[in-house]
Amino acid sequence: MPLESSQSAVRRKPGAERILDALNQRQCLSLTAEAFAALLDDAGALHQFILDSSPELLYLLDSEGRIRFINRRVETLLGFRHQELIGQHYEALVDESFHSLARHMFDERRTGRRAGQPVELKLLSRLGPDGQRTTHPRGVWMELRAEGIYVDPDERTAENYLGACGAIRDISERKALEAQGSPQLAVPLTTKEQLAGQGTVSNWTTEGDFNFRAFHDAVTGLPNRTLFDDRLSVAITQAKRSRRKLAVMFLDLNRFKRVNDRLGHSVGDRLLRAVAQRVRACLRQGDTLSRFGGDEFTLLVPSVRSRGAVERIAGKILDCFDAPFVIDGRRLRVGASIGIALTPEGGEQGDALIEAADIAMYHAKDQGGNGYRLYSEAMNRGVMRRLTTARELRKALSRREFAVYYQPQVSLATGEVCGVEALVRWRHPTRGLLKPDDFLLAAEDAGLLAEIDALVQQQAFTEAAHWRHNGAGDVRVSVNVSGAALEQDDFADKLPARLRKAGLEASAVRLEIDEYRLSQSRALVMPKLQALNELGVRIAADRFGAGYAALAYLQHSPVSQLNVDASIVHDIRADDRGRGIIKAIAAFAGALDVKLLAEGVSNRVQLRCLCAEGYDEAQGVLFSPPLPGSDLARVLNGEAFAGLVRQARLPAGT
């Protein structure tokens, strides 16, 4: 059957077609329950399609590890009859010496980039070296890739786990060449020497190489997931016997993806090796550092005296990222976010501890990265809420449930409204009107921030154009830009296109960008912002002073305004407490010749201080809460705040 006709045989099953596409391209896909059912229902056409087009053995397992589908490639590859395997456990195909390794790979639970790396192992074959069937199965080398399947890809829980899908290819010929000492396939000497020098291996033989590769990561030489799980299992047993705690850490590299995308996988791999070497130097002899996959690592600390002791280890690891990594003469900076799970709070089984550490790591990322968090049960509840929210967000975009509200920005010289900040709100069907704090973290996890940004910008630009054309003067609209949107290659093209569609001049727009993002992504972000600034778009550093950021980004940048974070404004008191930092920021802005906007102004004491120190603009509930566009006209066309500002500008005591 030609490829085209075999595809048309399953075209009536959209879910099955998507699955076949992914498998045929040697990629993995999280399936919905409906797609899984469609695949199984259409088994006849599916088998024929894969038989004609795929050189790989493809399979589907249920949640118990039983084979629900396997293509007929198994007959020519391993000599098993196709039908005799349906309903059997996958271990029926695995060489006994590789059962432990297969347990973590055949029924892989993770999805997407989090799924395990391809692994080499031996499967049983009923075919002899001459291709004839034999009564005594022998082990043959294969490479396996697998991924978990869930009812809902956004809720990867045990209750939602349907099974796993995978692809297997024959690597027996390559292995035979390796066994013969083929120089093209031998492990590089530098890698052997490096790993041996780190105490990873002692005697290198051909068989030793095979065993090492089965339990170690090919890029870093660190223990892989299988070996880590084995050591963790042993450590848990020993910890229970000795009544001591152990800790699992989950490390995720910050900014690694940018290095990999811009400089290539070769540089990325060398950076991973350098990171592994530097982190190993921070550890004790009995600790195990493992590469979990991609830019993620796991660490087992088998004996922990106290919470403080494991926090000191985490701090030491974070400190080792302070110095840049030099790769091919380039100084590359990456950081780490670390999640920590201790027994028994994080669980008493290996999988539970890893999952708890992973959850804690995401909480560390949410706080800006380059830090660590210890797992607590409250975190787990928060993650489940965010997974549910992420699923609802996708529906909200299609149902147009998002609205844009606007908060006035007031000139402290005249009291006039000189601009508005566009703020997204979600009209949730059951929870009411939600603010960004209730859903933006979930949107970021789901990869929806750039899409929400685009929606807010287009609506804000359209409404601003309407106001200006109807007598609101030169009112400016400020829009927030997420890191996800900034990192899009065509960001500097998309924004002008939205302005043209709305009929709004570029000079009427100010982009508000988190100062931490500006300081950490200069090489990637600044050229785009410079191009937009040349069109007339103004740039503001948002949340200025809220956290640590290297101020060097302000030199030779298009930033023309600093938005002082509300947390600093809130510290202003009638007894002059908090005024020192306000005064210092004003002097700093004056030296750089940039304007100042104070966020979160809520009382007259704060307003009087800001006027006295020469701040240019302010916004906050003292003036107005965020309003829907339909209610903003009365604010834009009047002098609602002029008296308030005039009084604040009067000398003290008058």
XYZ file of C-alpha atoms in Angstrom:
654
model
C 0.000 0.000 0.000
C 1.500 3.409 -0.944
C 2.125 5.867 1.850
C -0.608 8.241 0.640
C -3.311 5.577 0.504
C -2.343 4.108 3.846
C -2.650 7.532 5.418
C -6.069 8.056 3.883
C -7.187 4.764 5.411
C -6.977 6.342 8.867
C -7.853 9.932 7.926
C -11.364 9.438 9.288
C -9.704 9.104 12.713
C -8.094 12.521 13.422
C -6.569 11.381 16.716
C -5.031 8.290 15.129
C -3.633 10.304 12.236
C -1.849 12.646 14.649
C -0.375 9.719 16.554
C 0.863 8.027 13.413
C 2.382 11.264 12.182
C 4.306 11.686 15.414
C 5.520 8.095 15.545
C 6.519 8.065 11.882
C 8.589 11.236 12.464
C 10.196 9.597 15.514
C 8.577 12.056 17.876
C 6.343 11.496 20.904
C 2.913 12.866 21.641
C 0.636 13.080 24.679
C -2.719 11.585 23.677
C -6.210 12.348 24.811
C -8.410 9.453 25.860
C -10.449 9.926 22.677
C -7.354 9.750 20.476
C -6.173 6.627 22.286
C -9.529 4.981 21.684
C -9.523 6.062 18.044
C -6.137 4.487 17.580
C -7.220 1.157 19.019
C -10.549 1.145 17.171
C -8.837 1.644 13.839
C -6.219 -1.044 14.450
C -6.558 -2.805 11.076
C -5.752 0.224 8.923
C -3.180 1.370 11.443
C -1.260 -1.928 11.351
C -1.149 -1.869 7.584
C 0.045 1.731 7.518
C 2.884 1.135 9.969
C 3.888 -2.127 8.269
C 4.346 -0.307 4.967
C 5.970 2.852 6.254
C 7.823 2.367 9.534
C 11.160 0.555 9.891
C 10.717 0.625 13.669
C 8.884 -1.565 16.120
C 6.035 0.528 17.536
C 3.948 -0.331 20.582
C 1.277 0.890 22.999
C 0.979 -0.277 26.612
C -1.917 0.093 29.023
C -1.457 1.392 32.564
C -0.524 -2.097 33.801
C 2.287 -2.491 31.269
C 0.349 -4.916 29.053
C 0.795 -4.685 25.297
C -2.353 -3.270 23.699
C -0.866 -2.738 20.266
C 2.380 -3.738 18.559
C 3.085 -3.481 14.846
C 4.054 -6.427 12.667
C 7.672 -5.277 12.582
C 8.051 -7.422 15.709
C 7.788 -10.541 13.530
C 10.718 -9.660 11.270
C 12.736 -7.958 13.999
C 12.347 -10.380 16.921
C 10.581 -13.419 15.453
C 7.508 -13.159 17.729
C 4.087 -13.606 16.208
C 2.175 -10.389 16.423
C -1.027 -11.732 17.991
C 0.670 -13.802 20.703
C 2.038 -10.606 22.329
C -1.256 -8.730 22.607
C -2.275 -8.709 26.279
C 1.144 -9.872 27.521
C 3.324 -7.791 29.828
C 6.158 -5.999 28.032
C 8.733 -7.998 30.041
C 7.940 -10.923 27.720
C 10.142 -9.093 25.188
C 12.981 -8.060 27.501
C 16.220 -9.930 28.203
C 16.169 -10.827 31.917
C 19.386 -8.900 32.660
C 17.710 -5.679 31.464
C 14.416 -5.913 33.364
C 15.434 -3.152 35.782
C 16.362 -0.764 32.993
C 13.215 -1.608 31.008
C 10.989 -0.949 34.006
C 11.763 2.767 33.768
C 11.659 3.003 29.986
C 8.996 0.760 28.442
C 6.238 2.266 30.606
C 7.689 5.789 30.653
C 5.453 8.165 32.639
C 6.822 11.505 31.449
C 5.906 13.386 28.294
C 7.409 15.896 25.864
C 10.947 17.064 26.549
C 10.690 15.627 30.070
C 10.501 12.083 28.671
C 13.587 9.944 29.074
C 16.427 9.920 26.569
C 16.766 6.986 24.135
C 18.239 3.967 25.913
C 20.059 0.896 24.653
C 19.032 -2.500 25.989
C 18.670 -6.128 24.946
C 15.350 -7.615 23.861
C 14.619 -11.279 23.311
C 14.699 -12.556 19.750
C 13.482 -15.891 18.443
C 15.574 -15.397 15.325
C 19.076 -16.840 15.109
C 22.027 -14.983 13.522
C 21.013 -16.576 10.205
C 17.487 -15.157 10.453
C 15.868 -18.550 11.093
C 13.520 -19.126 14.019
C 15.047 -20.838 17.038
C 13.578 -22.465 20.137
C 16.002 -20.664 22.452
C 15.533 -16.858 22.446
C 18.702 -14.777 22.518
C 19.313 -11.178 23.543
C 19.784 -8.605 20.761
C 20.645 -4.913 21.095
C 17.858 -2.400 20.481
C 17.340 1.327 21.090
C 14.108 2.345 22.818
C 12.298 5.693 23.071
C 9.028 6.038 24.975
C 6.554 8.548 26.361
C 3.599 8.508 28.747
C -0.035 8.869 27.618
C -2.608 10.662 29.800
C -6.333 11.369 29.684
C -5.433 15.065 29.879
C -1.866 16.124 28.984
C -2.145 18.959 31.520
C -2.855 16.589 34.430
C -0.115 13.986 34.487
C -1.271 12.147 37.600
C -1.427 8.444 38.378
C -5.225 8.529 38.075
C -5.033 9.986 34.558
C -2.266 7.683 33.297
C -3.456 5.574 30.337
C -0.217 3.865 29.380
C 2.833 4.464 27.205
C 3.786 4.541 23.544
C 7.242 3.818 22.193
C 9.437 3.082 19.210
C 12.252 0.529 19.023
C 14.970 0.226 16.392
C 17.606 -2.404 15.708
C 21.181 -1.384 16.636
C 22.668 -4.891 16.669
C 24.931 -4.225 13.677
C 26.419 -1.131 15.283
C 26.934 -3.020 18.506
C 28.695 -5.793 16.618
C 31.096 -3.226 15.111
C 31.726 -1.767 18.564
C 32.521 -5.213 19.906
C 35.088 -5.615 17.123
C 36.794 -2.417 18.214
C 35.694 -0.201 15.331
C 37.605 3.069 15.812
C 34.681 5.085 14.477
C 32.376 3.797 17.208
C 34.712 3.589 20.178
C 34.201 5.834 23.213
C 36.460 8.892 22.810
C 39.603 8.551 24.883
C 39.177 12.032 26.307
C 35.763 11.044 27.661
C 37.159 7.869 29.233
C 40.043 9.709 30.821
C 37.800 12.477 32.096
C 35.267 10.102 33.631
C 37.956 7.872 35.084
C 39.625 10.936 36.555
C 36.358 11.800 38.269
C 36.234 8.365 39.851
C 33.347 7.237 37.647
C 34.976 4.117 36.281
C 38.099 2.127 37.000
C 38.862 -0.442 34.314
C 37.690 0.222 30.765
C 37.001 -2.817 28.626
C 34.695 -3.265 25.663
C 32.090 -5.011 27.820
C 32.696 -2.444 30.539
C 31.962 0.308 28.064
C 28.611 -1.316 27.254
C 27.672 -1.630 30.919
C 28.740 1.933 31.640
C 26.664 3.335 28.796
C 23.597 1.418 29.939
C 23.625 3.231 33.280
C 25.237 6.599 32.499
C 24.323 9.642 30.448
C 26.130 9.781 27.103
C 26.725 13.555 27.240
C 27.875 14.169 30.821
C 28.972 10.713 31.962
C 26.781 11.126 35.050
C 24.530 8.319 36.295
C 21.329 8.169 34.261
C 17.823 7.866 35.609
C 17.986 4.092 35.943
C 21.131 4.118 38.067
C 19.863 7.087 40.087
C 16.577 5.291 40.843
C 18.488 2.208 41.930
C 20.728 4.178 44.292
C 17.739 6.105 45.617
C 15.909 2.865 46.386
C 18.896 1.554 48.332
C 19.318 4.875 50.164
C 15.647 4.907 51.211
C 15.976 1.420 52.704
C 19.159 2.386 54.572
C 17.633 5.647 55.822
C 14.647 3.790 57.281
C 16.928 1.324 59.047
C 19.119 4.053 60.522
C 16.148 6.375 61.173
C 17.828 9.214 59.327
C 16.565 11.580 56.668
C 17.649 11.737 53.061
C 17.141 14.454 50.488
C 16.472 14.561 46.761
C 17.182 17.750 44.833
C 15.885 18.633 41.394
C 18.016 21.153 39.472
C 16.834 23.000 36.379
C 19.245 25.253 34.491
C 18.112 28.815 33.835
C 18.841 30.309 30.397
C 20.286 27.054 29.020
C 17.692 26.844 26.228
C 18.841 30.221 24.925
C 22.447 28.984 24.713
C 21.389 25.772 23.003
C 19.166 27.559 20.477
C 21.620 30.329 19.605
C 24.970 28.508 19.703
C 23.955 24.963 18.794
C 23.773 21.584 20.499
C 27.538 21.037 20.423
C 28.140 24.086 22.619
C 25.111 23.122 24.696
C 26.515 19.647 25.345
C 29.875 21.062 26.397
C 28.134 23.482 28.713
C 26.214 20.588 30.289
C 29.487 18.744 30.880
C 31.023 21.839 32.466
C 27.981 22.294 34.697
C 28.118 18.646 35.768
C 31.791 18.922 36.658
C 31.301 22.126 38.647
C 28.290 20.827 40.594
C 30.063 17.528 41.368
C 32.836 19.510 43.014
C 30.286 20.819 45.546
C 29.193 17.372 46.705
C 30.262 14.810 49.253
C 31.687 11.453 48.290
C 28.468 9.520 48.911
C 26.158 11.898 47.038
C 24.861 10.996 43.552
C 24.392 13.603 40.827
C 22.379 12.385 37.835
C 21.301 13.904 34.555
C 17.535 13.572 34.496
C 17.149 14.745 30.901
C 17.543 17.937 28.871
C 18.824 20.673 31.181
C 17.628 18.961 34.373
C 19.641 17.124 37.010
C 18.740 15.192 40.141
C 20.856 14.885 43.266
C 20.631 12.267 46.006
C 21.946 13.239 49.434
C 21.646 9.889 51.254
C 22.275 11.070 54.794
C 21.005 14.405 56.077
C 21.456 15.531 59.668
C 19.175 18.552 59.432
C 17.265 20.797 57.088
C 20.002 23.387 57.488
C 22.622 20.927 56.241
C 20.830 20.288 52.950
C 20.144 24.013 52.529
C 23.888 24.653 52.832
C 24.531 22.145 50.037
C 21.934 23.864 47.855
C 23.494 27.238 48.591
C 26.938 25.926 47.690
C 25.610 24.628 44.365
C 23.980 27.978 43.573
C 27.240 29.779 44.401
C 29.132 27.665 41.878
C 27.119 29.297 39.084
C 28.365 32.791 39.970
C 31.378 32.540 37.653
C 30.694 32.282 33.907
C 31.399 29.087 31.962
C 33.974 29.579 29.212
C 33.134 27.484 26.128
C 35.084 28.095 22.898
C 36.210 31.438 24.229
C 32.638 32.524 24.995
C 31.703 33.511 28.536
C 28.324 31.866 29.123
C 26.204 32.494 32.182
C 23.536 30.094 33.361
C 21.914 29.731 36.739
C 19.941 27.046 38.516
C 16.588 26.656 40.228
C 16.617 23.931 42.881
C 13.766 22.037 44.486
C 14.415 19.966 47.611
C 12.380 17.082 49.018
C 13.201 15.536 52.402
C 11.922 12.285 53.847
C 9.321 11.759 55.092
C 7.651 15.114 54.237
C 8.266 14.714 50.506
C 7.378 11.032 50.466
C 8.996 7.716 51.316
C 9.180 6.247 47.811
C 11.617 7.237 45.094
C 9.067 8.453 42.537
C 7.255 10.518 45.155
C 10.470 12.208 46.304
C 11.511 13.088 42.748
C 8.063 14.463 41.981
C 8.052 16.519 45.200
C 11.499 17.948 44.425
C 10.316 18.762 40.896
C 7.301 20.645 42.264
C 9.527 22.596 44.675
C 11.862 23.458 41.795
C 8.990 25.059 39.893
C 8.204 27.157 42.930
C 11.835 28.311 42.986
C 11.486 29.278 39.315
C 8.293 31.194 40.071
C 10.262 33.357 42.495
C 12.666 34.441 39.766
C 15.000 31.440 39.622
C 18.562 31.168 40.935
C 17.293 29.991 44.291
C 15.994 26.917 46.109
C 12.748 25.882 47.786
C 11.914 23.003 50.123
C 8.847 20.974 49.282
C 5.679 21.320 51.364
C 2.240 19.777 50.928
C 0.805 23.217 50.182
C 2.976 23.321 47.040
C 1.352 20.185 45.699
C -2.115 21.655 46.109
C -0.918 24.781 44.326
C 0.430 22.771 41.371
C -2.860 20.924 40.928
C -4.729 24.235 40.974
C -2.401 25.586 38.300
C -2.825 22.514 36.100
C -6.589 22.951 36.276
C -6.224 26.666 35.578
C -3.989 25.986 32.556
C -6.641 23.763 31.023
C -9.312 26.407 31.604
C -7.072 29.128 30.131
C -6.951 27.396 26.765
C -10.724 27.365 26.689
C -10.837 31.009 27.808
C -8.765 32.112 24.815
C -11.093 30.421 22.365
C -14.177 31.753 24.185
C -12.771 35.310 24.395
C -13.191 35.469 28.166
C -10.305 37.940 28.629
C -10.979 41.653 29.107
C -8.687 44.672 29.301
C -8.960 47.148 32.167
C -7.062 50.432 32.369
C -5.488 52.245 35.316
C -4.823 55.974 34.891
C -1.241 57.280 35.069
C -1.244 60.838 36.416
C 1.226 63.650 35.794
C 2.552 64.945 39.133
C 3.219 68.332 37.514
C -0.325 69.051 36.324
C -2.617 66.370 37.757
C -3.751 65.436 34.258
C -4.090 61.858 33.073
C -1.151 61.438 30.706
C -1.546 57.717 30.114
C -3.161 54.439 31.109
C -1.751 51.007 31.814
C -3.559 48.116 30.138
C -4.171 45.268 32.583
C -5.662 41.916 31.661
C -8.620 40.437 33.516
C -10.237 37.041 33.116
C -14.014 36.818 33.251
C -14.078 33.297 34.640
C -17.465 31.608 34.201
C -17.634 30.430 37.847
C -14.948 32.341 39.786
C -15.827 35.824 38.572
C -13.370 38.522 37.518
C -9.797 37.282 38.081
C -6.668 39.431 38.348
C -3.337 38.445 36.723
C -1.915 37.028 39.972
C -4.628 34.369 39.832
C -3.673 32.928 36.458
C -0.468 34.287 34.861
C 1.842 31.667 36.419
C -0.410 28.927 35.054
C -0.441 30.697 31.677
C 3.362 30.771 31.682
C 3.566 27.046 32.478
C 1.124 26.336 29.650
C 3.060 28.482 27.157
C 0.132 30.890 26.685
C 1.686 34.180 27.820
C 2.644 35.421 24.352
C -0.873 34.691 23.070
C -2.443 36.594 25.974
C 0.017 39.464 25.408
C -1.053 39.717 21.781
C -4.744 39.779 22.704
C -4.262 42.539 25.315
C -2.068 44.645 23.041
C -4.451 44.523 20.089
C -7.463 45.496 22.196
C -5.553 48.230 24.069
C -4.195 49.738 20.843
C -7.643 49.713 19.249
C -9.309 51.402 22.243
C -6.494 53.958 22.610
C -6.885 54.931 18.953
C -10.614 55.387 19.539
C -10.046 57.639 22.577
C -7.516 59.804 20.773
C -9.772 60.217 17.763
C -12.648 61.253 20.041
C -11.074 64.101 21.950
C -8.975 62.408 24.657
C -5.860 64.276 23.533
C -2.452 62.622 23.402
C -3.208 59.958 25.984
C -0.603 57.196 25.976
C -1.247 53.486 26.551
C 1.253 51.284 28.394
C 1.252 47.534 27.823
C 3.168 44.843 29.684
C 5.350 42.503 27.633
C 6.180 39.014 28.891
C 9.510 37.298 28.466
C 7.849 34.692 26.243
C 6.729 37.405 23.814
C 10.088 39.193 23.878
C 11.931 36.009 22.961
C 9.905 35.540 19.783
C 12.156 36.239 16.803
C 9.504 38.339 15.068
C 8.398 40.359 18.114
C 9.768 43.609 16.667
C 7.668 42.990 13.520
C 4.461 41.865 15.190
C 4.008 44.896 17.426
C 4.114 47.504 14.596
C 1.655 45.326 12.655
C -0.783 45.507 15.590
C -0.370 49.281 15.706
C -1.157 49.579 11.997
C -4.218 47.376 12.378
C -5.488 49.575 15.221
C -4.622 52.853 13.498
C -2.465 54.008 16.442
C 0.796 55.966 16.270
C 3.895 54.288 17.719
C 4.556 57.358 19.892
C 1.288 56.660 21.748
C 2.639 53.369 23.149
C 4.942 52.544 26.021
C 6.165 48.993 26.626
C 6.597 48.011 30.274
C 9.187 45.255 30.687
C 10.298 43.704 33.966
C 13.715 45.131 34.858
C 15.053 41.682 35.720
C 14.205 40.508 32.197
C 15.964 43.563 30.741
C 19.091 42.954 32.810
C 19.323 39.222 32.120
C 18.496 39.156 28.399
C 20.337 42.179 27.035
C 21.853 40.541 23.962
C 18.516 39.003 22.963
C 16.114 41.792 23.896
C 17.872 45.132 23.439
C 18.195 45.039 19.602
C 14.431 44.450 19.297
C 13.614 47.235 21.736
C 16.045 49.572 19.987
C 14.295 48.930 16.668
C 10.888 49.670 18.195
C 12.221 52.760 19.943
C 13.436 54.103 16.613
C 9.828 53.822 15.386
C 8.692 55.987 18.308
C 7.678 53.350 20.871
C 8.811 54.226 24.382
C 10.336 51.692 26.786
C 9.954 51.510 30.579
C 11.760 49.271 33.061
C 8.919 47.858 35.170
C 9.008 46.792 38.837
C 12.201 48.800 39.311
C 13.791 48.067 42.680
C 11.696 44.942 43.379
C 14.685 42.601 43.277
C 18.298 42.248 42.288
C 19.169 43.319 38.751
C 22.490 44.468 37.301
C 21.971 48.158 36.475
C 24.433 48.076 33.590
C 21.509 47.326 31.272
C 20.462 50.987 31.534
C 23.612 52.206 29.801
C 23.163 52.633 26.041
C 19.621 51.219 26.263
C 16.338 52.640 24.890
C 14.810 52.690 28.405
C 13.400 56.185 29.038
C 11.421 55.565 32.230
C 11.725 53.618 35.484
C 8.498 52.322 37.035
C 9.275 52.186 40.756
C 7.779 49.051 42.287
C 4.759 49.361 44.579
C 6.626 47.612 47.415
C 8.985 50.597 47.677
C 6.145 53.133 47.553
C 4.251 51.242 50.278
C 7.197 51.732 52.667
C 6.762 55.519 52.691
C 5.555 56.648 56.127
C 4.557 59.985 57.645
C 7.640 59.867 59.901
C 9.868 59.891 56.790
C 10.659 56.182 56.993
C 11.089 54.793 53.487
C 11.849 58.219 52.067
C 15.588 57.559 51.719
C 15.220 54.987 48.942
C 12.700 57.233 47.152
C 15.205 60.091 47.254
C 18.073 57.824 46.093
C 16.105 56.529 43.109
C 15.212 60.101 42.141
C 18.902 61.070 42.156
C 19.770 57.966 40.130
C 17.094 58.715 37.522
C 18.268 62.314 37.295
C 21.824 61.223 36.598
C 20.599 58.952 33.786
C 18.084 61.514 32.499
C 15.148 59.089 32.640
C 11.635 59.715 33.940
C 10.104 58.181 37.054
C 6.655 56.661 37.557
C 5.605 55.454 41.017
C 3.306 52.428 41.108
C 0.845 51.466 43.839
C 0.211 54.930 45.318
C -2.527 54.438 47.909
C -2.469 57.475 50.254
C -1.719 61.191 50.412
C 1.459 60.749 52.467
C 3.001 58.750 49.653
C 1.821 61.235 47.033
C 3.248 64.219 48.930
C 6.643 62.489 49.234
C 6.735 61.634 45.526
C 5.870 65.190 44.516
C 8.546 66.574 46.828
C 11.211 64.308 45.318
C 10.351 65.285 41.755
C 8.718 62.107 40.468
C 7.098 62.586 37.054
C 4.045 60.311 37.184
C 2.120 58.080 39.567
C -0.650 55.504 39.502
C -2.567 53.646 42.159
C -5.899 53.313 43.905
C -5.509 56.807 45.412
C -6.392 58.051 41.934
C -8.424 55.200 40.510
C -8.629 51.424 40.437
C -8.321 49.746 37.018
C -11.445 50.467 34.973
C -13.054 48.899 31.894
C -12.567 50.979 28.753
C -16.208 52.060 28.710
C -15.802 53.756 32.136
C -12.536 55.506 31.343
C -13.917 58.382 29.253
C -14.992 60.427 32.293
C -11.426 60.219 33.666
C -9.677 61.028 30.394
C -11.827 64.035 29.557
C -11.825 65.696 32.985
C -9.547 67.032 35.709
C -10.543 64.540 38.367
C -7.085 64.433 39.982
C -5.810 67.990 39.477
C -6.913 69.185 42.918
C -5.414 66.155 44.637
C -2.021 66.747 43.013
C -2.073 70.530 43.632
C -2.640 69.912 47.339
C 0.161 67.348 47.481
C 2.578 69.819 45.889
C 1.969 72.492 48.532
C 4.810 73.032 51.041
C 4.519 71.003 54.248
C 2.315 72.658 56.865
C 0.169 74.601 54.416
